[in-house]
Coordinates of C-alpha atoms and ligand atoms in Angstrom, one line a residue:
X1 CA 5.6 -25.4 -83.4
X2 CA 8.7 -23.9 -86.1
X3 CA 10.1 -20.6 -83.9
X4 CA 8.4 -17.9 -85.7
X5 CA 11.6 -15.5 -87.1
X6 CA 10.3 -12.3 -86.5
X7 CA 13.1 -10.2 -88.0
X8 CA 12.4 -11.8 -91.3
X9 CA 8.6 -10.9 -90.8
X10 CA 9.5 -7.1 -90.1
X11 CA 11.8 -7.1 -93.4
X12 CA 8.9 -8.3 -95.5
X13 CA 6.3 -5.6 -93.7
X14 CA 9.0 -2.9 -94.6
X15 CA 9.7 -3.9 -97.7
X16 CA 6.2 -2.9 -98.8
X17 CA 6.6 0.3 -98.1
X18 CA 8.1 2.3 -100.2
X19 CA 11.8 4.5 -99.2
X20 CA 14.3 4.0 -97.2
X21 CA 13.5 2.9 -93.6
X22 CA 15.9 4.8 -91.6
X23 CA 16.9 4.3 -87.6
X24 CA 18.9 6.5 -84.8
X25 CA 19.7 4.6 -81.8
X26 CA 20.6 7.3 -79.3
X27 CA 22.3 5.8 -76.8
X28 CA 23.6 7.5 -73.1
X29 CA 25.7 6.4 -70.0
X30 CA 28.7 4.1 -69.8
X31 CA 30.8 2.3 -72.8
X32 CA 29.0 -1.4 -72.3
X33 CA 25.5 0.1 -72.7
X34 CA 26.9 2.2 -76.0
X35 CA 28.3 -1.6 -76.7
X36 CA 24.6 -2.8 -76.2
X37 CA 23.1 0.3 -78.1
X38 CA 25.8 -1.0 -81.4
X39 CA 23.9 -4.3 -81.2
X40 CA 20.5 -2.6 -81.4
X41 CA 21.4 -0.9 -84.6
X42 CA 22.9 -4.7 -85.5
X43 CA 19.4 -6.0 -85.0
X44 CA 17.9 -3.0 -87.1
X45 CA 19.8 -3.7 -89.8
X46 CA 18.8 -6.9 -90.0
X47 CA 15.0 -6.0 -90.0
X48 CA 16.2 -4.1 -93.2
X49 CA 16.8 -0.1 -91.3
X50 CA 19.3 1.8 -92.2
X51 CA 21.3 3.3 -89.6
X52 CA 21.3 7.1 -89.4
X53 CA 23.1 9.6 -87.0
X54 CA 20.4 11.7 -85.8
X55 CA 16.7 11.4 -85.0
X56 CA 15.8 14.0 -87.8
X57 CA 13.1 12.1 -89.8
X58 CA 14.1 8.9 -89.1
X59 CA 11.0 6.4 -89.2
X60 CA 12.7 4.4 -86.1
X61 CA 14.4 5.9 -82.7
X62 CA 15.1 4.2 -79.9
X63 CA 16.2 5.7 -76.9
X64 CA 19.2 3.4 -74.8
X65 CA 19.0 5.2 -71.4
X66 CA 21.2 4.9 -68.3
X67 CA 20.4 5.8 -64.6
X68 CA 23.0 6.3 -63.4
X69 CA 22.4 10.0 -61.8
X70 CA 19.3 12.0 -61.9
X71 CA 20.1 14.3 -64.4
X72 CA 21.5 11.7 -66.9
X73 CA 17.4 10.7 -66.6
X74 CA 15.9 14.1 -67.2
X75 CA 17.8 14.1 -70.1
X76 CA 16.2 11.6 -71.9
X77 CA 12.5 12.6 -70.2
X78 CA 13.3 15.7 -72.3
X79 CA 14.8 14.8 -75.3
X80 CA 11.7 12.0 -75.9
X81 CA 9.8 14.7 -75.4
X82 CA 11.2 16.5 -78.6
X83 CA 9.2 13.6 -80.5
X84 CA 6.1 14.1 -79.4
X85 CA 5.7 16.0 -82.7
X86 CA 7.0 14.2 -84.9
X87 CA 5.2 11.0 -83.9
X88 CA 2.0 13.0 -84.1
X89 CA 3.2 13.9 -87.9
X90 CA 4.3 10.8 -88.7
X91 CA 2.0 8.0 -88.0
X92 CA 4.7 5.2 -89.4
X93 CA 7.4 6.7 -86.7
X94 CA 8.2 4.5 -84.3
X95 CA 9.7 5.4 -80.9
X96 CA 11.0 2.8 -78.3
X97 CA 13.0 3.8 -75.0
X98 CA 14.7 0.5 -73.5
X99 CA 18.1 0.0 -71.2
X100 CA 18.7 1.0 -67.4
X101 CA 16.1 3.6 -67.1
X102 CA 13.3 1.3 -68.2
X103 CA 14.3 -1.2 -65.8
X104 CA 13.3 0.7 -62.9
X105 CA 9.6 0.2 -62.3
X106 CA 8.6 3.8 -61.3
X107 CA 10.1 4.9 -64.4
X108 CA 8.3 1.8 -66.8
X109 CA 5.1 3.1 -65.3
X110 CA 6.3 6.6 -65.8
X111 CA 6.6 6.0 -69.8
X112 CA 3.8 3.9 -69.6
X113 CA 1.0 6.7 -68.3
X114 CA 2.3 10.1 -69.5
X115 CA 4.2 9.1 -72.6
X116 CA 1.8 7.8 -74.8
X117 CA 3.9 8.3 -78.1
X118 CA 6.7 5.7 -76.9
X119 CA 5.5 2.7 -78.8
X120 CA 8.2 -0.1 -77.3
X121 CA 9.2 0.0 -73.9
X122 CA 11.9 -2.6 -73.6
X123 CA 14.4 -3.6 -70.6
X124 CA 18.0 -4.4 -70.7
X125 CA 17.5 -8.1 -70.5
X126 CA 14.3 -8.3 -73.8
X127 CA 17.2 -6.9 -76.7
X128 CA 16.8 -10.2 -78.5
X129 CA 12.9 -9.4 -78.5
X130 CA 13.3 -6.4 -80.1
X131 CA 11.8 -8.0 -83.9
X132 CA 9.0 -9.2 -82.1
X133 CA 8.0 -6.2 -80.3
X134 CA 8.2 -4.4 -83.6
X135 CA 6.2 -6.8 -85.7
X136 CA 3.0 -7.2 -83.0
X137 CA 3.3 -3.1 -82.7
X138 CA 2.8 -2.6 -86.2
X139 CA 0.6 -5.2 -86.8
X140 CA -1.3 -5.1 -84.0
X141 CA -1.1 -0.9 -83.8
X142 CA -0.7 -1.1 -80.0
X143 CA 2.0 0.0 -77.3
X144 CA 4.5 -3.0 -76.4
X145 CA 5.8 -3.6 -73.2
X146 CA 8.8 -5.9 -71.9
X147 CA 10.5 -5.7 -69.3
X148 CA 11.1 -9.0 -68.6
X149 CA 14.1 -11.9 -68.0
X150 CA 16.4 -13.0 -70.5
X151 CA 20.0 -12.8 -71.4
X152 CA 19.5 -9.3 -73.4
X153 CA 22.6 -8.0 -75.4
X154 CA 24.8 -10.8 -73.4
X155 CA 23.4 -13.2 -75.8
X156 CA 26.1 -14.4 -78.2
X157 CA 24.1 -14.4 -82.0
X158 CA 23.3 -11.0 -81.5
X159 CA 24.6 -8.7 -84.8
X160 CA 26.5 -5.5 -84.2
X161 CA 26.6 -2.4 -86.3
X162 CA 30.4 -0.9 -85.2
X163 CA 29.7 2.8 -84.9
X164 CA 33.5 3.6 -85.1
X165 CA 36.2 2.7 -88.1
X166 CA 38.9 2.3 -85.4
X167 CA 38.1 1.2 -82.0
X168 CA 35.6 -1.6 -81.2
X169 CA 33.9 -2.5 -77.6
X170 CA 34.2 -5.8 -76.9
X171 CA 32.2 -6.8 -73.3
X172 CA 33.7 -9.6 -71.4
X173 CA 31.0 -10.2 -69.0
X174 CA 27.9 -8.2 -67.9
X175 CA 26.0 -7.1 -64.6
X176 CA 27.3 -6.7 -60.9
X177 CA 27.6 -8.4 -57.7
X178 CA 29.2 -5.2 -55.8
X179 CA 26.3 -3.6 -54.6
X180 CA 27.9 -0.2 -53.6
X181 CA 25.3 1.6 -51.8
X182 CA 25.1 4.5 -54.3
X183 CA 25.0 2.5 -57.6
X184 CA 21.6 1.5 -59.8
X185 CA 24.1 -0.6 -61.8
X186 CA 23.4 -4.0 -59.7
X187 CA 19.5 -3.2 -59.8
X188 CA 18.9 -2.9 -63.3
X189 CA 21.9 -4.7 -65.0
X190 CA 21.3 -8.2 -62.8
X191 CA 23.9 -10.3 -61.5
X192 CA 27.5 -10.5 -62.6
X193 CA 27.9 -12.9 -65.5
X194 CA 31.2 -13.4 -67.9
X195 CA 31.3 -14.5 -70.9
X196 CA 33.3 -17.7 -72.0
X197 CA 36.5 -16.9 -73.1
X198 CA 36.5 -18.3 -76.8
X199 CA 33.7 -16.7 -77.7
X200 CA 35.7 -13.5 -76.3
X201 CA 38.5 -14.5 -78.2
X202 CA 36.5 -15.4 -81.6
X203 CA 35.3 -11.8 -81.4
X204 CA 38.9 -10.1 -80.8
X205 CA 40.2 -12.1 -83.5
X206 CA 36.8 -11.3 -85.7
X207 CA 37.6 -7.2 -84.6
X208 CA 41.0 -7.4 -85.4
X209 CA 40.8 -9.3 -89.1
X210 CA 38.5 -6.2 -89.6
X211 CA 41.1 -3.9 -89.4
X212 CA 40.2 -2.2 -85.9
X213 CA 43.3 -0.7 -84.1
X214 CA 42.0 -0.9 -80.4
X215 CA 40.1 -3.2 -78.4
X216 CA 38.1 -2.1 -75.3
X217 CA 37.6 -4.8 -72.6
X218 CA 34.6 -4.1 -70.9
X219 CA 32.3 -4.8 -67.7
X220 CA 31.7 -3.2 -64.3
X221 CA 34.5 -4.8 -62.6
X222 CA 36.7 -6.8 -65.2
X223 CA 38.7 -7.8 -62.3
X224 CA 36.3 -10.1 -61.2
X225 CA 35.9 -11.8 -64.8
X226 CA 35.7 -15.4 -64.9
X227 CA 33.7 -16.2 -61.5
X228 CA 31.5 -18.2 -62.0
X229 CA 33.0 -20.2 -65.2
X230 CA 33.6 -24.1 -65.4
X231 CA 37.2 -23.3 -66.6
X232 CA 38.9 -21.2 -64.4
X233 CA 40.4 -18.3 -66.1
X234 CA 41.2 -14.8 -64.5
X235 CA 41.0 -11.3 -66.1
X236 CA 45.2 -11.2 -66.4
X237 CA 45.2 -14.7 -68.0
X238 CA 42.4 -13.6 -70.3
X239 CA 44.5 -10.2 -70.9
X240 CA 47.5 -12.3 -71.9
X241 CA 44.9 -14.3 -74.7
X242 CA 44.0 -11.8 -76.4
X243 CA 47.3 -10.0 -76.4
X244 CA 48.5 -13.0 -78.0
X245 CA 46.2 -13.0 -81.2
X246 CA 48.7 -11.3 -84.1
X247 CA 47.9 -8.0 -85.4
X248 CA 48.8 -4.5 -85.3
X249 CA 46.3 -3.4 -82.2
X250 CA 46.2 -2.2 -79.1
X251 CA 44.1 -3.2 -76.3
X252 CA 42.4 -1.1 -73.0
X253 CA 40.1 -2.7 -70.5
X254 CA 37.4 -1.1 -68.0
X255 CA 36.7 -0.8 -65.1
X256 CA 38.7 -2.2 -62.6
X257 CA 37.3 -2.3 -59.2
X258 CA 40.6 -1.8 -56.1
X259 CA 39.5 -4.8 -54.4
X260 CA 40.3 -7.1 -57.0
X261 CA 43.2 -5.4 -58.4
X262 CA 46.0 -7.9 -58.3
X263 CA 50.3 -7.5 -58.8
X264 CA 49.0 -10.7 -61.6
X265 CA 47.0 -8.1 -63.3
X266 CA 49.8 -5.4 -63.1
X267 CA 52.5 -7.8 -64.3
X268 CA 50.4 -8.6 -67.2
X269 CA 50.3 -5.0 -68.6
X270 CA 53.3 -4.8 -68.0
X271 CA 54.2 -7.6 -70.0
X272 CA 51.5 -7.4 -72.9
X273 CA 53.1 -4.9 -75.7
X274 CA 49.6 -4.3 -76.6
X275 CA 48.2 -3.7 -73.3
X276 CA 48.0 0.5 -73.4
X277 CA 50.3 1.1 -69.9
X278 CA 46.7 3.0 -68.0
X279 CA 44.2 1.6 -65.9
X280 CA 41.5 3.3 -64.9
X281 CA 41.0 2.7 -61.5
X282 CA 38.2 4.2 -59.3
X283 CA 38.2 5.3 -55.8
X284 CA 35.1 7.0 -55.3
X285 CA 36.5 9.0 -52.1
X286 CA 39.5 9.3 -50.1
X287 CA 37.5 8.6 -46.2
X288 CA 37.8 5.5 -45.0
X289 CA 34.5 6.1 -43.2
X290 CA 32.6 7.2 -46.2
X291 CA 34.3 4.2 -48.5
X292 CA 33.0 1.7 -45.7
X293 CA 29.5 3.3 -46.5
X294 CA 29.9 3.1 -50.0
X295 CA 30.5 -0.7 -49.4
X296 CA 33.5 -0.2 -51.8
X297 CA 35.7 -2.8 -49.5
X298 CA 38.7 -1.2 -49.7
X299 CA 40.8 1.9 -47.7
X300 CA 42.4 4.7 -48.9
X301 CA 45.9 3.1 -48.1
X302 CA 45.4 0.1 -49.8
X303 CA 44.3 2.1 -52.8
X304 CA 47.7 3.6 -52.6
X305 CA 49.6 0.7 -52.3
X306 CA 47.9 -0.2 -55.4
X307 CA 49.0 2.8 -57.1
X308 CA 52.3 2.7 -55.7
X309 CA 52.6 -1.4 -57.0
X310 CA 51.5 -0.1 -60.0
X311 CA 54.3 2.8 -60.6
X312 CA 57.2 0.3 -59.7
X313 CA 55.6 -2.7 -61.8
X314 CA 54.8 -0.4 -65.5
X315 CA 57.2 2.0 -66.5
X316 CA 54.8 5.4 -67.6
X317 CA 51.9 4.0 -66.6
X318 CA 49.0 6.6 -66.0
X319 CA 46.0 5.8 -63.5
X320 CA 42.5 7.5 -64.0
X321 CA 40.0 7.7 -61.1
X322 CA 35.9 8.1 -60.8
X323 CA 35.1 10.3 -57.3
X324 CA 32.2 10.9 -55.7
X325 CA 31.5 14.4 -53.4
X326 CA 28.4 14.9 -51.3
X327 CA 27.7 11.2 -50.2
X328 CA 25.6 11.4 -47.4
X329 CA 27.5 12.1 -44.3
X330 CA 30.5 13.6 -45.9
X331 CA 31.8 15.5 -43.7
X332 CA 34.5 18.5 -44.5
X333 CA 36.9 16.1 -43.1
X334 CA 36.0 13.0 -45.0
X335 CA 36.2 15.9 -48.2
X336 CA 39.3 17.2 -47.3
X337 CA 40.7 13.4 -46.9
X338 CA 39.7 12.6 -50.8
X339 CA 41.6 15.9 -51.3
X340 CA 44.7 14.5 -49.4
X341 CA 44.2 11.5 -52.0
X342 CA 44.0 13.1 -55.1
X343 CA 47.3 15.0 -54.2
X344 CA 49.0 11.6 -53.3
X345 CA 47.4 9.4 -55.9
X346 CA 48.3 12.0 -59.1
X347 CA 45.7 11.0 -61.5
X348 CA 45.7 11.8 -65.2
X349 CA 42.0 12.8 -65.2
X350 CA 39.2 11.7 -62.9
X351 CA 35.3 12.1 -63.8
X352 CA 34.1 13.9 -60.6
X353 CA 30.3 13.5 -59.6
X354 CA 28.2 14.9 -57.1
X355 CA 26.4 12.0 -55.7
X356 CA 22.9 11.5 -56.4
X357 CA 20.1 9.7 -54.9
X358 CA 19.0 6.6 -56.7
X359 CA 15.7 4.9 -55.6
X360 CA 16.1 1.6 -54.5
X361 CA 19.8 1.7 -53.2
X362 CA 21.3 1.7 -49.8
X363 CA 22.2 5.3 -49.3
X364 CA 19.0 6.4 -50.4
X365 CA 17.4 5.9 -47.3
X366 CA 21.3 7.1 -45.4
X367 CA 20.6 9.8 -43.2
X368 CA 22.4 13.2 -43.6
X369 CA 21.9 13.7 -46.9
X370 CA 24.3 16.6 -48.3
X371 CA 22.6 19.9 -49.6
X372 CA 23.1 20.7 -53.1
X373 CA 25.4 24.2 -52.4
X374 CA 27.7 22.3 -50.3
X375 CA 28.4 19.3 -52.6
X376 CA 29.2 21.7 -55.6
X377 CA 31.4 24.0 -53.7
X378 CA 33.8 20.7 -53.1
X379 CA 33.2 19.3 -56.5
X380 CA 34.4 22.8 -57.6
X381 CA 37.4 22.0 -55.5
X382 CA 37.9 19.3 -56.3
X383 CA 38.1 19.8 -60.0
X384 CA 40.3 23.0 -59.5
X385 CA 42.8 20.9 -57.9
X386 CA 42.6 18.2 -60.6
X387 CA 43.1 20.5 -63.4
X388 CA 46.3 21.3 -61.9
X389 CA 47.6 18.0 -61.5
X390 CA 46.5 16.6 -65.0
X391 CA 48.7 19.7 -66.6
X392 CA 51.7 18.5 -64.4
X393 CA 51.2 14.8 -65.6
X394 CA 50.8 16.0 -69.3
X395 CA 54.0 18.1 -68.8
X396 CA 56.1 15.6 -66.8
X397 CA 55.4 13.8 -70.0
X398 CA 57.3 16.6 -72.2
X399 CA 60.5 15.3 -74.0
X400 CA 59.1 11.0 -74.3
X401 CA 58.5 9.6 -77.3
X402 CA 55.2 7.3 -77.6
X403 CA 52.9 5.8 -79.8
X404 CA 49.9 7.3 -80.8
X405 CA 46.5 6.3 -82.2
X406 CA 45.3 9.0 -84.5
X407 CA 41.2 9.3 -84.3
X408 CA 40.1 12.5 -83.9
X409 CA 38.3 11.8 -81.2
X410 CA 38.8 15.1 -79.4
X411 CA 38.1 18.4 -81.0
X412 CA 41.6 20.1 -80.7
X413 CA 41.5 23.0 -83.3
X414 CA 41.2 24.1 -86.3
X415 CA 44.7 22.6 -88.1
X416 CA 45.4 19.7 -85.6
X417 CA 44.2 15.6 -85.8
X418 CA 44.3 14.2 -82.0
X419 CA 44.9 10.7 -80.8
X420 CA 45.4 9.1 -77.5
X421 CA 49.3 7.8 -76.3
X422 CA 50.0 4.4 -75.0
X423 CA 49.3 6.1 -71.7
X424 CA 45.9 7.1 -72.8
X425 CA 47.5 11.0 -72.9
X426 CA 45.6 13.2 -75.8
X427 CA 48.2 14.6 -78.1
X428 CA 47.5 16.2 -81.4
X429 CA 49.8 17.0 -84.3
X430 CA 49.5 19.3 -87.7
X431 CA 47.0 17.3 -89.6
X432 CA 49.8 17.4 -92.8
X433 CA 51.9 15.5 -91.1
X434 CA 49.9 12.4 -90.2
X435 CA 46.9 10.6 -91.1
X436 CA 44.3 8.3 -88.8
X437 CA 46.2 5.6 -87.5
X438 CA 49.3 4.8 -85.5
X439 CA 52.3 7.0 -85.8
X440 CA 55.5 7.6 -83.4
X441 CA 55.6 10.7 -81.2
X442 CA 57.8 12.7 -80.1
X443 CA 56.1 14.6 -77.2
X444 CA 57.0 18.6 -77.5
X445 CA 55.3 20.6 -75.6
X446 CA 52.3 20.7 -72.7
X447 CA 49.5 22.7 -74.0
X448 CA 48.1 21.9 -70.0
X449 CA 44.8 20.0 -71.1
X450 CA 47.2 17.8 -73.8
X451 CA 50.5 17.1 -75.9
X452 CA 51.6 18.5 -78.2
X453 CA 53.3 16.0 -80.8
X454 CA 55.7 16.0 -83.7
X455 CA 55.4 12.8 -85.6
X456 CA 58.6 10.5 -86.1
X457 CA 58.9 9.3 -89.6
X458 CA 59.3 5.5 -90.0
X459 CA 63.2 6.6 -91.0
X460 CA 64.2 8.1 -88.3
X461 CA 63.2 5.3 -86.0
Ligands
SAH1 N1 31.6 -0.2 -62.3 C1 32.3 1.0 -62.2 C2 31.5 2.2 -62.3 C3 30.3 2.3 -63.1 S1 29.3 3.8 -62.9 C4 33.1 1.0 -60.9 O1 32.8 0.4 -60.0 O2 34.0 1.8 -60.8 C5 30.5 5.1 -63.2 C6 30.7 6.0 -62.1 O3 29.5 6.7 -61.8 C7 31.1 5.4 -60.8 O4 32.4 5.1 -60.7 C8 30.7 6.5 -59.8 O5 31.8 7.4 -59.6 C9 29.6 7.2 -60.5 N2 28.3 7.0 -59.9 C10 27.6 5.8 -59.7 N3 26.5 6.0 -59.0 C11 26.4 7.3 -58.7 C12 25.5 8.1 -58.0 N4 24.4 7.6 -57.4 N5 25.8 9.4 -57.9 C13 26.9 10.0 -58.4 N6 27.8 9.3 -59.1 C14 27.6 7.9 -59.3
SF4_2 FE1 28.1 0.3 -59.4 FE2 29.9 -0.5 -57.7 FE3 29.0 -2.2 -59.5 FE4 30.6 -0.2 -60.2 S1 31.2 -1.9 -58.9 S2 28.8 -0.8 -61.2 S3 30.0 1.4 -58.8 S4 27.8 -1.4 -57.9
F3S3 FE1 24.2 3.9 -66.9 FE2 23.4 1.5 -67.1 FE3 25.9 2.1 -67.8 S1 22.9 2.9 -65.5 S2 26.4 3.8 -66.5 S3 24.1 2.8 -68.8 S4 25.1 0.1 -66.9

């Protein structure tokens, strides 16, 4: 039997209704599933949507949802739950929630019996369904369900809709083997998987011939990339490949996991002019004791050596950190000893969490759970002490000169376009003197949470 092409059956369904079909994919959690949520709009547009920025009156929403913490789920509990009214106004709407959240089965069944106005519930690995789903629901007027196998947005003839004119996502593998004990990641993403590197390679050079100024490298632990693969390739080889391809771009990667952090990968940053000199490089905590119950495999001294390789080997290079407070058992001690680190490891910026519990993981079940008053005191601390040593960073960077990708990606007032330095440092400068783009910096003055920048004109260089 011929494959039945169901986006070409939802294109003729929609075009014999009258309008425009619009669509708002509103995606939440890490980069990779906001990389996944760019192919969901890709496979929209195919079925002949247009893709909108909000869910105001569009005729299509799907909710991408992460799980990462609680309250990143009661989000989008709520914000479905905004719809409820419109779906009832609109009998053509169609709303589907898919991604991590759905893969969890208390929370399938949860959509399932008390949200009967979610017409498509979809998992992370049933993306490449979506046209199918969407033809039997409106032909058949009932609620679809799929939450099963497949290879999901990992699957290579997949379309993407890039939602920004200057940087572009570009996942190098998918999943995770790690199975730290506070993480949902390995539970609803599946097993670690990389993609072969000239297809990688096809879509850098594709990204680039588009005009795109920076490439994000992304997967759970890029560090790890090529396990698995008939050709043997690691991340820093696959690093130098891409740095090769010609073009005026500059490349980032994340996340890299300390236990597979190697002087290779180092070296090649260093030696890759398009390599931005940052790596973001998560710790989690400073205890030993808690990191072995995190299964992180790592200590707090070999994270330092790390950081300390990683100073002598790139000139300027900045490190980023994610940290966790209130795992359970965290004791004032083990607190005070991810304190100790932050002082010694001198991050640019970390993104602090207080843990929380995820159903189906290892520390769940960990006795000693911390109480909520405790963990936010230390996070509080723990951000206080942060703040001051991202200002020192930002002004120990006062008097370099640096290149700088103008995006306006941060909001930094009224008057001033912002951009992110080689060293992933946010600087902004008098939007009459520069446009989006590159453009060299001279690096003025600290204003604590960023640079301030006077732009070098091509002459003067
Ligand atoms: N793969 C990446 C992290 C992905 S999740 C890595 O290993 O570094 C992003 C961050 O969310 C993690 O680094 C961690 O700091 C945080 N996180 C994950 N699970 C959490 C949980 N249960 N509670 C609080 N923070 C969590
Ligand atoms: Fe989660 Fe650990 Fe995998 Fe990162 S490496 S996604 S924190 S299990
Ligand atoms: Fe969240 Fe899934 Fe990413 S749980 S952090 S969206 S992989």
């Amino acid at each position: 039997m011929p494959e039945i092409n169901f986006t070409e059956k939802v294109r003729e369904l929609l075009s014999k209704r009258e309008g425009v079909h619009t669509a708002f994919v509103h995606t939440y959690g890490c980069q990779q599933n906001f990389s996944d949520g760019e192919k969901l709009e890709g496979i929209l547009e195919q079925m002949g949507y247009t893709i909108v920025d909000s869910a105001e009156g569009a005729e299509f929403v799907i909710f991408n949802t992460c799980a990462i913490r609680e309250n990143a789920e009661k989000r989008v509990f709520g914000n479905v739950g905004i719809l409820k009214k419109a779906h009832e106004e609109n009998p053509d709407m169609i709303i589907a929630v898919c991604g991590c959240m759905v893969q969890q089965e208390h929370i399938a069944k949860k959509f399932r019996q008390s949200y009967p106005f979610v017409d498509i519930v979809f998992g992370t690995h049933a993306a490449p369904r979506l046209p199918e789903l969407v033809y039997k629901h409106i032909t058949a007027k009932k609620r679809q369900f799929d939450i099963g196998e497949g290879e999901g947005c990992m699957a290579e003839y997949l379309p993407i809709h890039r939602d920004d004119d200057m940087k572009a996502n570009l996942p190098i593998m998918h999943g995770c083997d790690n199975f730290c004990t506070y993480c949902v990641v390995p539970l609803v993403r599946g097993r670690e998987k990389s993609r072969l590197p000239e297809n990688i390679l096809a879509e850098a050079r594709e990204i680039v011939a588009a005009g795109y100024k920076e490439i994000t490298l992304l997967g759970q632990n890029v560090n790890s990339y090529g396990k698995g693969l008939e050709n043997k390739i690691t991340f820093a080889e696959l690093l130098r490949e891409v740095n090769a391809i010609p073009g005026d771009f500059r490349i980032k990667f994340m996340t890299s996991h300390p236990k597979d952090c190697t002087r290779e990968l180092l070296e090649a940053i260093r030696d890759c002019e398009k390599v931005c000199n940052y790596i973001h490089l998560p710790v989690q905590s400073g205890s030993n004791d808690v990191l072995h119950r995190m299964n992180r495999r790592y200590t707090a001294e070999h994270y330092m050596e790390l950081v300390d390789m990683a100073r002598e080997i790139i000139p300027d290079v900045t490190i980023t950190s994610d940290l966790i407070v209130g795992f359970p058992g965290e004791t004032e001690e083990d607190f005070e000893a991810t304190m100790e680190l932050s002082r010694k490891a001198r991050w640019s910026m970390t993104y602090s969490f207080i843990y929380s519990k995820r159903e189906g993981t290892k520390a769940a079940v960990m006795e000693d759970q911390i109480p909520h008053d405790v963990s936010s005191n230390r996070f509080q601390r723990l951000l206080d002490l942060q703040t001051e040593i991202s200002h020192e960073i930002n002004a120990s960077f006062v008097g370099k000169t640096t290149t700088v990708l103008f995006d306006d990606e941060v909001d930094v007032g009224e008057g001033y376009i912002s951009g992110r330095s080689y060293e992933n440092l946010v600087v902004r400068a008098p939007r009459t003197d520069v446009q989006k783009g590159f453009a060299k910096v001279y690096l003025k003055e600290s204003l604590g949470w960023a640079l301030d920048g006077e732009i070098i004109k091509t002459e003067e260089i």
